[in-house]
Short mmCIF file of C-alpha atoms in Angstrom, two decimals:
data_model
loop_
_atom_site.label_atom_id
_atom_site.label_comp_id
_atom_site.label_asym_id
_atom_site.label_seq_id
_atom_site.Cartn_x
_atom_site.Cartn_y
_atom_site.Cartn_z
CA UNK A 1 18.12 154.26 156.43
CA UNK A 2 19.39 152.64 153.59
CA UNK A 3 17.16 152.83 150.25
CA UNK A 4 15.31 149.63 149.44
CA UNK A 5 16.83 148.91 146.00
CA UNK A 6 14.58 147.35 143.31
CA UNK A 7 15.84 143.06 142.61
CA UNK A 8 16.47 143.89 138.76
CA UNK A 9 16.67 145.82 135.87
CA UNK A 10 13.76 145.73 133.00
CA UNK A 11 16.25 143.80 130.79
CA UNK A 12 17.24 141.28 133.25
CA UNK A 13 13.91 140.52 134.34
CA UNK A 14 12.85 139.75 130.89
CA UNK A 15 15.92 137.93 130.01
CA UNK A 16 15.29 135.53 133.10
CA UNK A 17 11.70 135.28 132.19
CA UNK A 18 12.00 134.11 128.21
CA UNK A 19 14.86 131.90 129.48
CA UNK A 20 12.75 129.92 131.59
CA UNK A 21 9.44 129.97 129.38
CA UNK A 22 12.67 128.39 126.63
CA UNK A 23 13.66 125.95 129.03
CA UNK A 24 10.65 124.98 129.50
CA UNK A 25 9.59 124.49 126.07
CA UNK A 26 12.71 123.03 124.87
CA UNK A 27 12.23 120.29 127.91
CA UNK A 28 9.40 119.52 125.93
CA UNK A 29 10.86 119.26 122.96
CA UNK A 30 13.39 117.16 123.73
CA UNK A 31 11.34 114.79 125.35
CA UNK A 32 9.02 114.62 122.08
CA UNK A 33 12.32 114.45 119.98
CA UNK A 34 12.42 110.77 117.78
CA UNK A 35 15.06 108.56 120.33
CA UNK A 36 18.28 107.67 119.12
CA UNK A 37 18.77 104.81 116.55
CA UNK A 38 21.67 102.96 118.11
CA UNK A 39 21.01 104.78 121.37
CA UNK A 40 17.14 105.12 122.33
CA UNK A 41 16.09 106.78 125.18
CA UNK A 42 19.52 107.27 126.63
CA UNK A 43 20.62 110.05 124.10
CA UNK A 44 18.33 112.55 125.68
CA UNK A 45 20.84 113.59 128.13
CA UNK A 46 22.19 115.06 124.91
CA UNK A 47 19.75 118.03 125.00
CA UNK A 48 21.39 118.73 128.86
CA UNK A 49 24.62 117.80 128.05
CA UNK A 50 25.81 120.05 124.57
CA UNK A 51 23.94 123.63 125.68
CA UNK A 52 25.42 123.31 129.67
CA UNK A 53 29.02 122.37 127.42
CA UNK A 54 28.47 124.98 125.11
CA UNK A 55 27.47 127.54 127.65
CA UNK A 56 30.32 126.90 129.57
CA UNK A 57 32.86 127.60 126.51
CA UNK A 58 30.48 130.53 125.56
CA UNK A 59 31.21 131.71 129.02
CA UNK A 60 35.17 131.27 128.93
CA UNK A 61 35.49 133.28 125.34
CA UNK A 62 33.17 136.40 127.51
CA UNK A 63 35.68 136.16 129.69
CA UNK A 64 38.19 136.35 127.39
CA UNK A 65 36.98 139.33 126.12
CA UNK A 66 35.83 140.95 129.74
CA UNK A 67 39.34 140.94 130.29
CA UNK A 68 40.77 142.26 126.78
CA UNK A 69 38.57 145.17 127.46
CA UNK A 70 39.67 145.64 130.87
CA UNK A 71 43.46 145.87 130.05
CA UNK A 72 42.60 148.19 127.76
CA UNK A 73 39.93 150.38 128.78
CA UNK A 74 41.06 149.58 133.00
CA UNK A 75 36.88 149.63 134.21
CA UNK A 76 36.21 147.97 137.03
CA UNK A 77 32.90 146.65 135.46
CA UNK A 78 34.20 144.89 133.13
CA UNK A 79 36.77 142.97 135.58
CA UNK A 80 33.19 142.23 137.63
CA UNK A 81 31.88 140.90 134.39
CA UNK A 82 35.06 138.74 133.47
CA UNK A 83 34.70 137.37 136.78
CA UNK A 84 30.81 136.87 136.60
CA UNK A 85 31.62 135.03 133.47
CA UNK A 86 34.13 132.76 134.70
CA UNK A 87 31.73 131.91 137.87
CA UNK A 88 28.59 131.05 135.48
CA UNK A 89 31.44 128.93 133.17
CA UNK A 90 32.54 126.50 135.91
CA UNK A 91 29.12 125.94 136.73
CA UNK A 92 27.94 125.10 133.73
CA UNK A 93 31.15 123.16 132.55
CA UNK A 94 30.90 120.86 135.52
CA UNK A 95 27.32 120.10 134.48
CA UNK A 96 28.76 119.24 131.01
CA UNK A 97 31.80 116.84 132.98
CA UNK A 98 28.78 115.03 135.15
CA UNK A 99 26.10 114.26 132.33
CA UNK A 100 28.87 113.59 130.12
CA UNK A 101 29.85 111.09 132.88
CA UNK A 102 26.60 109.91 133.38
CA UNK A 103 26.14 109.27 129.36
CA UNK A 104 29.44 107.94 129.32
CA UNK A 105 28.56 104.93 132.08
CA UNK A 106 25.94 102.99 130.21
CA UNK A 107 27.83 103.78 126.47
CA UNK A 108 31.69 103.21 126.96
CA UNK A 109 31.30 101.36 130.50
CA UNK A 110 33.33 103.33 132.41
CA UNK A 111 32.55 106.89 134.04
CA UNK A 112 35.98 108.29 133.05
CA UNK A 113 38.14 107.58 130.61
CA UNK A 114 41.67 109.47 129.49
CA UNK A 115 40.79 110.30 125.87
CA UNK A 116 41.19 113.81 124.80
CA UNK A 117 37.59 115.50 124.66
CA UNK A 118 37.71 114.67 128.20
CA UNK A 119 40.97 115.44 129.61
CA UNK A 120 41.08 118.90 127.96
CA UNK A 121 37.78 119.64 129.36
CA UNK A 122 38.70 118.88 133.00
CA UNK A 123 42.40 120.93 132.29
CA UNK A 124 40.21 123.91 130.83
CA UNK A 125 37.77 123.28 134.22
CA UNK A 126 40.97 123.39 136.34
CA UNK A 127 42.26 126.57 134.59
CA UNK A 128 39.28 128.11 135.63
CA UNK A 129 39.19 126.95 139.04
CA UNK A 130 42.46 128.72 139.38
CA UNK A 131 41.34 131.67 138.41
CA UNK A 132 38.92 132.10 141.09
CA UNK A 133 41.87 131.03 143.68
CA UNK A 134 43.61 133.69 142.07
CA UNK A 135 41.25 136.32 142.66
CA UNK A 136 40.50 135.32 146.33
CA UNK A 137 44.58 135.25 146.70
CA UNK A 138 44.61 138.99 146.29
CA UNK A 139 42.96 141.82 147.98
CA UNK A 140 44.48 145.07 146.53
CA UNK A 141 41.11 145.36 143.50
CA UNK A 142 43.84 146.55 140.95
CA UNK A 143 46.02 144.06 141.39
CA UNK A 144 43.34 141.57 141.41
CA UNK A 145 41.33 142.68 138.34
CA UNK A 146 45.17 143.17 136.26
CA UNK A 147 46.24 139.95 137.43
CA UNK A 148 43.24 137.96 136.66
CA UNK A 149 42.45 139.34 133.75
CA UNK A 150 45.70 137.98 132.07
CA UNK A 151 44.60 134.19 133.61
CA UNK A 152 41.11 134.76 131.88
CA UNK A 153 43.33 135.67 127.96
CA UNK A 154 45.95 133.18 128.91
CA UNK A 155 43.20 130.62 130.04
CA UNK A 156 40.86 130.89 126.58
CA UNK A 157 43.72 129.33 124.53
CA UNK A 158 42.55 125.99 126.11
CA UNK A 159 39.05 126.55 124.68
CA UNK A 160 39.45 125.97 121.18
CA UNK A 161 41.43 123.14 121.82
CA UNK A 162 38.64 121.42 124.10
CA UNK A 163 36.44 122.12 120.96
CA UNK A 164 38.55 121.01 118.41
CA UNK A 165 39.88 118.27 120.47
CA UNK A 166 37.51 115.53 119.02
CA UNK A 167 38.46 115.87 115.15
CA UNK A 168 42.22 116.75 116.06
CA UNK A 169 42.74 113.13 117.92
CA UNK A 170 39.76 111.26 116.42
CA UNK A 171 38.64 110.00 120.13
CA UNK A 172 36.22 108.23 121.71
CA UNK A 173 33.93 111.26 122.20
CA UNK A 174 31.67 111.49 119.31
CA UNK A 175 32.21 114.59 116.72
CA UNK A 176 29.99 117.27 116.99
CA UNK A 177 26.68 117.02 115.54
CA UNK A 178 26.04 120.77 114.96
CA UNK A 179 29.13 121.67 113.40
CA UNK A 180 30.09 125.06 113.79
CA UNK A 181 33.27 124.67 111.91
CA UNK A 182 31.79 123.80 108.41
CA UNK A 183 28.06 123.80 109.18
CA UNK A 184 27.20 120.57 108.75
CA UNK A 185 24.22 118.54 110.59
CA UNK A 186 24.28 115.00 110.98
CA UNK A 187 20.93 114.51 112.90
CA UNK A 188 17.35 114.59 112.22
CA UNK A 189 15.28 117.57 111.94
CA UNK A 190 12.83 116.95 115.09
CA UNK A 191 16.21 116.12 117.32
CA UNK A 192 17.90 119.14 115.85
CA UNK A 193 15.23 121.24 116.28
CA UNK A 194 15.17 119.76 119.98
CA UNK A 195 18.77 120.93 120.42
CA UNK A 196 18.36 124.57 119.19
CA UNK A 197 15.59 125.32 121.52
CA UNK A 198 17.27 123.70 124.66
CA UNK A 199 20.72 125.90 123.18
CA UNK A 200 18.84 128.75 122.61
CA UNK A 201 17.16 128.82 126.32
CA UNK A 202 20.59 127.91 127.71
CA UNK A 203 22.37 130.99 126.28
CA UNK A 204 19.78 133.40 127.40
CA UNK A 205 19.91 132.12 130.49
CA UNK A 206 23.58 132.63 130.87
CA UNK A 207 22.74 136.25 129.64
CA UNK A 208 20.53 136.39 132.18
CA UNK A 209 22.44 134.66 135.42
CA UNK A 210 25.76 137.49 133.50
CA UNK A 211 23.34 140.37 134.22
CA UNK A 212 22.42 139.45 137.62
CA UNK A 213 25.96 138.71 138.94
CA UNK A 214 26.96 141.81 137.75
CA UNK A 215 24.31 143.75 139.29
CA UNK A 216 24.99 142.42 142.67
CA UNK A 217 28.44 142.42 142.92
CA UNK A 218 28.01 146.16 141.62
CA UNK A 219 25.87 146.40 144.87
CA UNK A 220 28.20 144.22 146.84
CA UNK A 221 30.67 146.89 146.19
CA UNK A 222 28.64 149.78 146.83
CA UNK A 223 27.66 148.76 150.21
CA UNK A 224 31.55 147.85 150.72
CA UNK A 225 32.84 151.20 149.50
CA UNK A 226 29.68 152.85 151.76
CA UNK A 227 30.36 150.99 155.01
CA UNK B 1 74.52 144.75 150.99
CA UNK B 2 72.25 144.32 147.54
CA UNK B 3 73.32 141.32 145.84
CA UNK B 4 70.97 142.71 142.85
CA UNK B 5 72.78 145.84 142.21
CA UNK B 6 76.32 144.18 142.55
CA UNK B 7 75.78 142.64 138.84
CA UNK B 8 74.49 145.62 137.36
CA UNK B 9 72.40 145.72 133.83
CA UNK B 10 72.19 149.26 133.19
CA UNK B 11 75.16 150.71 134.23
CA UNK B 12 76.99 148.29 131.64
CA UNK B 13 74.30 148.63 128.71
CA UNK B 14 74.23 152.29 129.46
CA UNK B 15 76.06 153.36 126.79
CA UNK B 16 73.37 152.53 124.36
CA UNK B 17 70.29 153.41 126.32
CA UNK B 18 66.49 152.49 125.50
CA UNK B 19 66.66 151.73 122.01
CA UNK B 20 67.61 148.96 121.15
CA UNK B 21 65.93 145.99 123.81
CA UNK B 22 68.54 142.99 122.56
CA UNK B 23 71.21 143.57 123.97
CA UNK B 24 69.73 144.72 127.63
CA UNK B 25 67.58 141.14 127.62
CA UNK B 26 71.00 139.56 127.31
CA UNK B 27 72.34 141.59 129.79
CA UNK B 28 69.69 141.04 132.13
CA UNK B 29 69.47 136.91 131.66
CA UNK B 30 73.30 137.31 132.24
CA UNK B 31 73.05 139.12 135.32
CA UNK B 32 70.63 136.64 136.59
CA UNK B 33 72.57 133.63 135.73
CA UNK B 34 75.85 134.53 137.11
CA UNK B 35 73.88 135.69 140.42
CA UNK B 36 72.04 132.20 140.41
CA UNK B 37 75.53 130.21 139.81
CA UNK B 38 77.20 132.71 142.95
CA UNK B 39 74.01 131.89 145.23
CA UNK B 40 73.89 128.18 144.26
CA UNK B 41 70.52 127.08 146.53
CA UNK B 42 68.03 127.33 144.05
CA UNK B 43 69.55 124.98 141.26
CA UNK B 44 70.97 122.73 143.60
CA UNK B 45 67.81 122.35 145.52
CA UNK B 46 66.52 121.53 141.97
CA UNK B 47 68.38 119.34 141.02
CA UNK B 48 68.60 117.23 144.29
CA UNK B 49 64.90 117.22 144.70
CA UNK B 50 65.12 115.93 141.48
CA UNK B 51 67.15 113.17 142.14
CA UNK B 52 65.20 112.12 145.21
CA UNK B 53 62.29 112.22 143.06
CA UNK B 54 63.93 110.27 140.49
CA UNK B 55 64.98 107.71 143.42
CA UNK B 56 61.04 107.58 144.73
CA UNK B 57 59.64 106.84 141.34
CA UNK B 58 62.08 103.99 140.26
CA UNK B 59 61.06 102.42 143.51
CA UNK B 60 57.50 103.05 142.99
CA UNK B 61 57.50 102.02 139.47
CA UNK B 62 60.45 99.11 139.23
CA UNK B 63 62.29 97.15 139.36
CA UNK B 64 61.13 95.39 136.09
CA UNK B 65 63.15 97.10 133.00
CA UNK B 66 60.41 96.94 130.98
CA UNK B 67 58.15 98.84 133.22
CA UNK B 68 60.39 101.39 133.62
CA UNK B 69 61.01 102.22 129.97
CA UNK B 70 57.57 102.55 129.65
CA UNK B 71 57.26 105.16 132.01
CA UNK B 72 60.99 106.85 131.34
CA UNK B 73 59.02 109.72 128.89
CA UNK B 74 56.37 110.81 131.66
CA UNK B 75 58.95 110.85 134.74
CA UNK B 76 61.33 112.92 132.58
CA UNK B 77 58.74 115.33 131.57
CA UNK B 78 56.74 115.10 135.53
CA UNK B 79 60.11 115.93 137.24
CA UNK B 80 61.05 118.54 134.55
CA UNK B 81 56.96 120.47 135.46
CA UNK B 82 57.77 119.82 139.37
CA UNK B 83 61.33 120.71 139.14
CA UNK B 84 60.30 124.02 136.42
CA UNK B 85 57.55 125.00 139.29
CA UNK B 86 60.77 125.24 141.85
CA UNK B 87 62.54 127.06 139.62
CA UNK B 88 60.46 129.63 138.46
CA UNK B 89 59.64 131.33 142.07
CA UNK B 90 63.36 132.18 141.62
CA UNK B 91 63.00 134.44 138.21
CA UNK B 92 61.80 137.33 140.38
CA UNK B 93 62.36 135.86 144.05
CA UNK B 94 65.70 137.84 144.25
CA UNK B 95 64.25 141.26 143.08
CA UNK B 96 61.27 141.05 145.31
CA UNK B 97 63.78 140.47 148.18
CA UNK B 98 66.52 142.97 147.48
CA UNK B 99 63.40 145.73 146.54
CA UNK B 100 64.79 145.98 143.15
CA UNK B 101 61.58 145.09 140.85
CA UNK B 102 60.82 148.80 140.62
CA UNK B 103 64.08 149.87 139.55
CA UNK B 104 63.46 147.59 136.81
CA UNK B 105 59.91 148.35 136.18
CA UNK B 106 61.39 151.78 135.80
CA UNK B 107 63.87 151.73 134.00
CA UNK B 108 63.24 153.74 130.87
CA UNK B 109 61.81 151.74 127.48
CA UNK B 110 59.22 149.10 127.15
CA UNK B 111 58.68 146.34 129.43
CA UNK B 112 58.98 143.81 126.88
CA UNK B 113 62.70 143.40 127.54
CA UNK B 114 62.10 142.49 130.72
CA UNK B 115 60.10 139.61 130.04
CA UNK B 116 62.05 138.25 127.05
CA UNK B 117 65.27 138.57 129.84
CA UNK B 118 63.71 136.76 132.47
CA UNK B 119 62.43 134.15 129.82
CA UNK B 120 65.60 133.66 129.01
CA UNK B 121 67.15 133.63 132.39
CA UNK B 122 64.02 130.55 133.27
CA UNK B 123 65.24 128.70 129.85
CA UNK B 124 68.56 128.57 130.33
CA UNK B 125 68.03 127.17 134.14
CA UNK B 126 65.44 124.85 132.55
CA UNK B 127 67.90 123.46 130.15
CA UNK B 128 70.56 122.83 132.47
CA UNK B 129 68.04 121.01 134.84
CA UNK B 130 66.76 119.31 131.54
CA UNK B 131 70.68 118.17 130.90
CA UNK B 132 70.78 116.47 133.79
CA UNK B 133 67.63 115.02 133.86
CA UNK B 134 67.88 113.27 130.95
CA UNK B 135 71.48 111.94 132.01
CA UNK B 136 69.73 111.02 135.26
CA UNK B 137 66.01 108.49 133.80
CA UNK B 138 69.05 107.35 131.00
CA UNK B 139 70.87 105.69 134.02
CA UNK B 140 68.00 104.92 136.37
CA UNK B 141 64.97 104.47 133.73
CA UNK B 142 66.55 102.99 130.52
CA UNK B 143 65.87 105.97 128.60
CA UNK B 144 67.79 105.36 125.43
CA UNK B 145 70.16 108.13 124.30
CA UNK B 146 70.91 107.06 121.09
CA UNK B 147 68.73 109.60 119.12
CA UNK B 148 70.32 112.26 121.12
CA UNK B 149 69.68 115.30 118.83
CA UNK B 150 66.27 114.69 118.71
CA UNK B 151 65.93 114.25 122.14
CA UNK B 152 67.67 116.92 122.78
CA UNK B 153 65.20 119.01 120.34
CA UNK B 154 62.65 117.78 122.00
CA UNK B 155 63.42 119.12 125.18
CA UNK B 156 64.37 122.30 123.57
CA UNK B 157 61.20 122.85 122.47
CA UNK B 158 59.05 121.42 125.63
CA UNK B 159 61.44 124.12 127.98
CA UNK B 160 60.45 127.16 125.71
CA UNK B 161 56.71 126.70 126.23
CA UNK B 162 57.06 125.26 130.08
CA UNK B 163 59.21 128.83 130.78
CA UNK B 164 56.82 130.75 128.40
CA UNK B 165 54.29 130.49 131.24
CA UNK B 166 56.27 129.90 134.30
CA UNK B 167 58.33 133.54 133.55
CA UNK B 168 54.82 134.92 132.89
CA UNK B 169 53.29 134.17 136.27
CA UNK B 170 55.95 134.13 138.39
CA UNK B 171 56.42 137.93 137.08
CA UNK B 172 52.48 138.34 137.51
CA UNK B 173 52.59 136.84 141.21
CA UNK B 174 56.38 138.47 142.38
CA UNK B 175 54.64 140.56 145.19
CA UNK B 176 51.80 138.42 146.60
CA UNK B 177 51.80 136.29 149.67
CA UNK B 178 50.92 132.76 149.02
CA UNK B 179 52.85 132.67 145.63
CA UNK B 180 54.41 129.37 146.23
CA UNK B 181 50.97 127.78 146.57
CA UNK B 182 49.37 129.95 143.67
CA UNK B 183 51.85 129.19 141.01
CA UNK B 184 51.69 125.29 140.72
CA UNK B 185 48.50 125.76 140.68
CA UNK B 186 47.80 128.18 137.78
CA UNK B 187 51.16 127.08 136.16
CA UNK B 188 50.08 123.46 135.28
CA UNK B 189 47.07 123.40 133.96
CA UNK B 190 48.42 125.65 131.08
CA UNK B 191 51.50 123.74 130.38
CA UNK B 192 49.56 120.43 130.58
CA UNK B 193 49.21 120.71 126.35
CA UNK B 194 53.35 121.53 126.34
CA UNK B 195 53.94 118.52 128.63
CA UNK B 196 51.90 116.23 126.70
CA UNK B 197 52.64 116.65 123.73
CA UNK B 198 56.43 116.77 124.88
CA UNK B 199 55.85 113.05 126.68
CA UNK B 200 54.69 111.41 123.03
CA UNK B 201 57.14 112.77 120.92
CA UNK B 202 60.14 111.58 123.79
CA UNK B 203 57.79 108.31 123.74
CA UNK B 204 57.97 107.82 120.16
CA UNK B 205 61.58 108.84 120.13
CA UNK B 206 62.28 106.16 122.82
CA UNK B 207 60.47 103.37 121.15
CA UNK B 208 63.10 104.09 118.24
CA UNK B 209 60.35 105.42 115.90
CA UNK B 210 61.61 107.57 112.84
CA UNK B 211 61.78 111.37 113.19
CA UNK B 212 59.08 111.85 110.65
CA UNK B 213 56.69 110.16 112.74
CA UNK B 214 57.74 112.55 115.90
CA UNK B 215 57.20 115.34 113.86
CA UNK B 216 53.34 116.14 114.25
CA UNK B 217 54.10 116.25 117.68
CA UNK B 218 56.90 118.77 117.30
CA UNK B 219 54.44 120.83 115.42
CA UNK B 220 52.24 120.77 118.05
CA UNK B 221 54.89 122.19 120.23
CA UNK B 222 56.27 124.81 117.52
CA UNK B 223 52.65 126.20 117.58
CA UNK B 224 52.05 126.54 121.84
CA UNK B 225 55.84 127.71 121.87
CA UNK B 226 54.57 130.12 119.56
CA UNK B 227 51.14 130.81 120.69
CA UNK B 228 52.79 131.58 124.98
CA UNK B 229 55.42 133.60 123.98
CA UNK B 230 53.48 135.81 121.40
CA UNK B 231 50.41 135.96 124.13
CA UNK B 232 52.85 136.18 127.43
CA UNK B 233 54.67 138.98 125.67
CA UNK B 234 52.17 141.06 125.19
CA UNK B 235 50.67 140.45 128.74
CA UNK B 236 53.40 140.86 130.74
CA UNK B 237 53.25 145.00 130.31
CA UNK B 238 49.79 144.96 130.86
CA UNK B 239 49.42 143.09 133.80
CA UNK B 240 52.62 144.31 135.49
CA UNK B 241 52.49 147.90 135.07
CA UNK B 242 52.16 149.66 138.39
#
C-alpha cells in the first residue's frame, strides 16, 4: 500500500492562498481604477494584460537561471524547476499574445499586426514552444536536462529584446508605463496602484503554480523510479 | 572503411599537442571541408534545392520587376535560413555515422576547439552557398550588385550569427533521433533577430541607400554575432560533455 501523500507543503499552500485573496483584491481595484482618458473602459484589459506579460518574462529569466544552476551544480531539481518555469511562461505569455490581441482589435483595428513588440513576443513564445518539443524529443533524463538547459540560456537572450523592443524601434505598441529601466511612471496614482496589486498577485501566483509543478513532477518521478 | 579517420586532425597537429587550440580548429574545419568537397551530396543538394526554390518563388512572386526587387532581400536571406538548416545536419552528420564523435570528444584539451572548428567548417559552407545565392536572386530577382562589398559584408556578418547557432545545435542534437525535425525548429526562432536584421540592411543596400544609413543595422548584427558565439562557446562543453 502506497502512503497517502499530503497535496502541499506549508509554503505552497500559503503562497496559493495570498495569491488568490491578491487576485481578488486587485480585480477590485482595477475595476475601481479612474478609466482611461483617450481610452475609457477599454484600458482595463491593461491590469490582465502587463502582469500575465510580465509573468511570462519573469518566468523565462527563472528559467534562465534553473538552467545556469543546473550546468553547474548537475541537480535534477533544478532541471524540474527550469522546466516548471518554462511550462508556467508559455501559459502566461499566450495570455499576454490574446488580450494583447483583444486590446489591439478595437485600438489599431486589426488583431495582428507585424510591428516589433509583437513579433518578438510570438518568436520568444515559439522559442519556448521548442523547448518543450525538445524535452519530449529525448528520453535519456541527462541528456534531456543538459540539452534543454542550454535552449532555456540560449532562449533568454530573446527576452530583453521583447522588453526593450518598444523604445529600440519606436512601434506601435505603447512604451511601458512602469518603467523599469529608469523608473519613471506615466499614469495616475489610483491606476498605478491598480497595476501593482494585480502584478503583485500575479507573481505570487507564479511562485505558487513554480512550487506545485515542482512538487509533482518530484512525485511523478518517484512513482516512476518506484514502479 | 572510415571516411573520418582517412583525413586525420590529430595525427597531423600531433606534434604540438593540447596547447595551443588554433591551429587544431583549423585543422579540424580543414578536414571537414575537404571531406565535404570529396563526398559532394550535401552542398550540391544545397545548392540545387536552392535553385528550385529560387525557381518556385520567382514564379510565385513575378513576373513584374518591380515586385521582385522588392522581395530580392527576404528570398536571399529565406533561402540562405532553409538552405543553412540543410546544411547544418551535416557539421556532425559524418561523425555520428562513422562513430567518430567520441574520439573527438576525447581527444585531450578543452572542447572549445571543437566548436570554434565546426563553426568554422558551417561558415565556410555558408559562405559558399551565400556566393551563389547572391549570383543566383542578382539574375532571377534584380538584386543589384553594384555595392558589392557591402553586400558582401553583409552576408558576412548575417552567416556568422546564422552558423553561431546552427553549429551549436546541430552539435547539441548529433545523437538523437528526430534531429532533422528538431533542428528547424529550435534553429529559427533564434536566428529570426540575425535574419532580420540581415534582410533591412541588404534592403537598404538594394534601394541604393548610403552605407551610413546601413550601419545601425550592421551594429545590430556585430552585437548577436557577438552575443551567439560568446554564449554558444561557452555552452557547447557544457551541454556536450558525456
Amino acid at each position: 500500500m502506497q502512503k497517502i501523500q499530503k497535496p502541499g507543503d506549508l509554503v505552497t499552500t500559503l503562497l496559493v492562498g495570498l495569491g488568490l485573496t491578491l487576485l481578488a483584491v486587485g480585480f477590485y481595484f482595477a475595476l475601481a481604477a479612474p478609466p482611461d482618458a483617450n481610452q475609457g473602459y477599454l484600458a482595463r484589459i491593461m491590469y490582465l494584460h502587463v502582469p500575465s506579460a510580465w509573468v511570462g518574462y519573469l518566468a523565462f529569466f527563472s528559467a534562465l537561471l534553473y538552467s545556469a544552476a543546473y550546468l553547474i551544480w548537475r541537480r535534477p531539481g533544478l532541471d524540474r524547476m527550469a522546466a516548471a518555469s518554462v511550462e508556467i511562461g508559455l501559459v502566461f505569455l499566450g495570455l499576454a499574445l490574446v488580450t494583447g490581441m483583444l486590446w489591439a482589435r478595437p485600438t489599431w483595428g486589426v488583431y495582428w499586426t507585424w510591428e516589433p513588440r509583437l513579433t518578438t513576443t510570438a518568436i520568444l513564445f515559439a522559442v519556448y514552444v521548442g523547448y518543450l518539443v525538445l524535452r519530449s524529443a529525448i528520453e535519456d533524463p541527462d541528456l534531456r536536462a543538459k540539452a534543454s538547459a542550454a535552449v532555456g540560456i540560449l532562449g533568454a537572450i530573446n527576452v530583453p529584446i521583447s522588453y526593450m523592443s518598444v523604445k529600440w524601434w519606436r512601434s506601435l505598441h505603447q512604451t511601458q508605463s512602469l518603467d523599469l529601466t529608469t523608473g519613471k511612471v506615466h499614469m495616475d496614482g489610483a491606476m498605478v496602484l491598480a497595476l501593482l496589486v494585480n502584478l503583485a498577485a500575479f507573481s505570487i501566483l507564479f511562485l505558487a503554480l513554480l512550487r506545485l509543478r515542482g512538487l509533482l513532477e518530484k512525485r511523478g518521478g518517484k512513482l516512476v523510479s518506484e514502479a | 572503411m572510415n571516411r573520418t579517420s582517412q583525413v586525420s586532425v590529430t595525427s597531423r597537429s600531433g606534434a604540438q599537442p593540447a596547447l595551443f587550440g588554433l591551429p587544431r580548429v583549423f585543422w579540424l574545419a580543414w578536414r571537414d571541408l575537404t571531406l565535404e568537397f570529396r563526398g559532394r551530396a550535401g552542398l550540391l543538394a544545397a545548392v540545387f534545392f536552392l535553385a528550385t526554390m529560387l525557381l518556385i518563388l520567382g514564379l510565385a512572386l513575378g513576373p513584374l520587376r518591380s515586385d521582385l526587387e522588392k522581395a530580392a532581400p527576404g528570398v536571399l536571406w529565406v533561402s540562405l535560413a532553409f538552405a543553412g538548416s540543410l546544411l547544418a545536419g551535416r557539421a556532425f552528420g559524418l561523425e555520428v555515422e562513422d562513430g567518430t564523435l567520441d574520439d573527438l570528444l576525447l581527444t585531450p584539451g578543452s572542447k572549445e576547439w571543437i566548436y570554434f572548428g565546426k563553426f568554422l567548417f558551417q561558415l565556410m559552407l555558408l559562405l559558399l552557398v551565400a556566393l551563389a545565392l547572391l549570383v543566383m536572386t542578382a539574375g532571377l530577382f534584380y538584386l543589384p550588385l553594384k555595392a558589392w562589398p557591402a553586400l558582401l559584408f553583409t552576408v558576412f556578418l548575417g552567416t556568422i550569427g546564422y552558423a553561431a547557432i546552427s553549429t551549436f545545435y546541430a552539435g547539441l542534437l548529433a545523437r538523437l533521433r528526430g534531429r532533422e525535425v528538431l533542428l528547424p525548429l529550435l534553429l529559427f526562432p533564434l536566428v529570426v533577430p540575425v535574419v532580420l536584421a540581415a534582410v533591412r540592411a541588404t534592403a537598404g543596400l538594394a534601394q541604393g541607400l548610403p552605407v551610413a544609413e546601413v550601419a545601425d543595422w550592421w551594429r545590430l548584427l556585430l552585437v548577436f554575432d557577438a552575443v551567439y558565439v560568446t554564449v554558444c562557446s561557452l555552452l557547447f562543453p557544457l551541454a556536450l560533455e558525456g
